[in-house]
Steps between C-alpha positions, in 0.01 A plus 500: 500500500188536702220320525056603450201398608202563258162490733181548352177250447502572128672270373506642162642806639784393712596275217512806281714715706746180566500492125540872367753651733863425416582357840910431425592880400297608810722274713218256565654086470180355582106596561275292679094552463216427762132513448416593851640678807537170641667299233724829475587500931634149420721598237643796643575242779635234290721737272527857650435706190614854573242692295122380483231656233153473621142575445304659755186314445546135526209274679614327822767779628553824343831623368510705774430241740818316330703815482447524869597155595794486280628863620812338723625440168352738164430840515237647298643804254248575248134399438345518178154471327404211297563479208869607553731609239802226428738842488378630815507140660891462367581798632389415847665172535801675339493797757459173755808307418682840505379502887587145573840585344603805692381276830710240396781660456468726777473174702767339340736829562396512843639136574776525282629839703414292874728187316834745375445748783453293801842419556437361832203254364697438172778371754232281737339361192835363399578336830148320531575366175867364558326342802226367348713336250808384727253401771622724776334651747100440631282412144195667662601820562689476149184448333331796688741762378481369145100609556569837590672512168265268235194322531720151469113322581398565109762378291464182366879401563854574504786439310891609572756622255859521527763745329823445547679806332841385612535264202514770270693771656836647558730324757536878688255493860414860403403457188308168550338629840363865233392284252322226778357811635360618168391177395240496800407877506386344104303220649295737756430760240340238223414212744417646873365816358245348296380282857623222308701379756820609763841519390819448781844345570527180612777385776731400236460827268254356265198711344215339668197570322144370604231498252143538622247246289191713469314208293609158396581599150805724644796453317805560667740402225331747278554746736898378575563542118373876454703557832786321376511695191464802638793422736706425131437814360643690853769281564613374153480115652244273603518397887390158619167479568322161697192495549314250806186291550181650613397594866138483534528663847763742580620310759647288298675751277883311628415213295490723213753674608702155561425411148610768383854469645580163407418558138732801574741324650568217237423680201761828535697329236237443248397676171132570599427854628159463652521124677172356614425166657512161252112469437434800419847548283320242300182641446625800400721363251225268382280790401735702338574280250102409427489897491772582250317203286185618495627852468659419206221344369270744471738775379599258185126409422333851427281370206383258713247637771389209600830305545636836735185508697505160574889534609388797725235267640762285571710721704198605696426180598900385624453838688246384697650183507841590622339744756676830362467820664255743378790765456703200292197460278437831440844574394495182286191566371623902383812305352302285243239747470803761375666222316199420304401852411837592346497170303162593357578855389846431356653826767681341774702817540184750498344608889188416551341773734101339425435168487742341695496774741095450543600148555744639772262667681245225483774269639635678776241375769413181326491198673655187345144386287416860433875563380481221229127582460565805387803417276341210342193826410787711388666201262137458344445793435844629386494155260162573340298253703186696585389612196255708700692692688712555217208642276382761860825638442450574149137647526656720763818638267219550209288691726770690634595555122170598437489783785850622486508590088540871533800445774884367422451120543787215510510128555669628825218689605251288434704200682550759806132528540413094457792452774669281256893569336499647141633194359300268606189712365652516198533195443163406610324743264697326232424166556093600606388781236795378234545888483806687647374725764599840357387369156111456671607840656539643108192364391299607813570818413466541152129326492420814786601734271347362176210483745557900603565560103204373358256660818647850608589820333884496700836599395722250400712619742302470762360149496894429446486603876138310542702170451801523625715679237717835611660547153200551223761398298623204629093365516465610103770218492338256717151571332658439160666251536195294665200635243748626159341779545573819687265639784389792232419276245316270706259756646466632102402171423276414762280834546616620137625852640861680626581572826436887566 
């Protein structure tokens, strides 16, 4: 997910486009806003947006003034003239992100090829790191040659991970070397690939992997499980997996390392798959169980809003307090989110391919307060809690109604174009209008024709078509059925003549 920056000294206006455009299906995760080309050089400095809307005309320095400072790092692709359409203004951050993508993965492509194809550097990466973590050899120059390779200077930390795949496999050296072999190859492709860290052998034929801590919220374990389960499915066992304390610096990556082994070395015989040391064994296990609680919880206390938003509140708060990773609470916070939902509509077995997937989306750069942020939004407003909201989306499925007569509509339809999932509109038009949506579909369409009846001089037939009918038949039925009376008798009736 990428991030804007709204500038403009209307603050009305830059409010309005933060408001209007559906930032998450563009690929947006957050947008920041600055009144002024200076407020907006600070942010861009603070939080590196990749795409920047501006005006021109701003007092103090122009848009172009700011455009031309922050040109090391935006690059302008379209102007427009005020006032902009929110289509056209979609459409260019769309066409944007579609830029920033193909760089990105060109990027990512190009380093991935230089990591599988260098041979020679694959094989002098590997080396620095056996050194670096058996101590051998001059530390300096060790550190240097990491450089060349990653920009070691802007992680936050390092953490080491070891696989031993030897518990699990065949007593045969071929076999066991082949599978060693493909259990590493594994490791680059999901972990080294993705500049996540650097995968090698250690001296004693361990996978060595080391984990690069981009922010303080890094999770390794997190990251250990996916790997470990992917490693499962290929393999058809779990390998041992330890994981060691934290180097701030990496030249101090063997007391990871170190840590590593020893909970390696007198745990082989243990039931655990993923080991980790004591303290943070505890925590873990501490937090699951709060989790599974709380979980529970709110998926056995539907009726009871208040009660399940007060649990969530809960969990956002031991979050914080237990110092979970961002990618931990955004998985969590998917989990009860999903849990919830299927509770509430009684279809634990349906798909969902709208709501939750919006909630996806919105998740997917989150940090951990926005994650729960928006959950806790997506609870309330799943659970009836903002009545308001609630009562938007019906004035917009009437009005779409309203438009749409003379054209095949559906509760799926009409979902599809509120970005919400059939069901959950359906129930919501229930509970709101106390009306089944096709039922106010019916009676939409009978009133415009009694309306076209009583006014116009037009074939039955073809006001059938007017509101939505195809078989003239079928809407003699409907008509009928709603009035007693059939479309030809009600004109007689009303303007006292036959229909030519």
């Amino acid at each position: 997910m990428y991030k804007v920056l709204i500038v403009d000294d209307e603050k009305m206006i830059r409010m309005g486009i933060k408001k209007v455009i559906p930032w998450p299906e563009l690929g947006v995760g957050q947008v920041f806003t600055a009144g002024s080309a200076r407020e907006a050089l600070e942010l861009l400095k603070e939080n590196r947006p990749e795409i920047m809307i501006t005006d021109i005309r701003m007092s103090g320095m122009s848009g172009l003034e700011l455009i031309e400072a922050a040109k090391e790092r935006l690059k302008v692709q379209d102007f427009f003239l005020k006032p902009v359409e929110e289509s056209d203004l979609s459409q260019a951050i769309r066409e944007q992100v579609h830029v920033l993508e193909a760089e990105e993965a060109e990027a990512k492509s190009s380093m991935l090829v230089r990591r599988t194809r260098g041979v020679a550097d694959q094989l002098r990466l590997e080396t620095c790191m056996r050194n670096l973590v058996h101590r051998r050899g001059e530390n300096g120059r060790i550190i240097a040659d990491l450089l060349e390779f990653y920009s070691l200077d802007s992680f936050f930390g390092f953490q080491v991970m070891l696989i031993a795949p030897s518990i699990c496999m065949e007593n045969q050296p071929t076999e066991k070397n082949f599978r060693e072999m493909s259990m590493k190859n594994i490791c680059i492709s999901i972990v080294d690939a993705e500049e996540e860290g650097i995968t090698f052998f250690d001296d004693d034929g361990a996978i060595v992997v080391v984990y690069f801590l981009r922010e303080k919220e890094d999770s390794v374990l997190e990251k250990t499980r996916k790997l470990s389960d992917i490693l499962q499915d290929e393999f058809d066992c779990k390998p041992k997996m330890v994981i060691g304390s934290v180097a701030e610096r990496v030249e101090g990556l063997y007391v990871s390392y170190h840590d590593a082994r020893h909970l390696l070395d007198t745990e082989k015989e243990g039931i655990q798959d993923i080991v980790q040391l004591l303290g943070e064994q505890n925590k873990d296990h501490i937090f699951r169980d709060i989790y599974v609680e709380l979980k529970e919880i709110m998926c056995s206390n539907i009726g009871n809003t208040e009660y399940v938003m007060k649990a969530f509140r809960t969990f956002a708060k031991a979050s914080e307090s237990y110092n979970l990773s961002r990618q931990t609470v955004r998985r969590l916070c998917f989990e009860l989110a999903g849990c919830v939902y299927f509770s509430y509509t009684g279809e634990a077995g349906e798909a969902d391919t709208g709501k939750l997937d919006a909630l996806s989306k919105s998740l997917r750069a989150a940090s951990r307060e926005e994650a729960c942020n928006v959950t806790e939004m997506f609870l309330t407003q799943m659970l009836g809690g903002q009545d308001e909201n609630v009562h938007e989306i019906i004035a917009k499925a009437k009005y779409y109604i309203s438009e749409h007569l003379a054209e095949e509509l559906t509760v799926s339809n009409i979902a599809v174009s509120l970005y919400i999932t059939p069901n959950y509109f359906s129930r919501l038009f229930k509970r709101v209008t106390k009306e089944g949506c096709n039922e106010y579909i019916v009676r939409k369409r009978i009133e415009k024709a009694k309306s076209l009846l009583d006014t116009t001089t037009l074939k039955i037939g073809e006001i059938a078509l007017m509101v939505g009918y195809r078989d003239t038949n079928y809407f003699s039925l409907a008509f009928k059925k709603h009035t007693g009376k059939s479309p030809t008798k009600y004109r007689e009736e009303i303007q006292g003549v036959g229909e030519a």
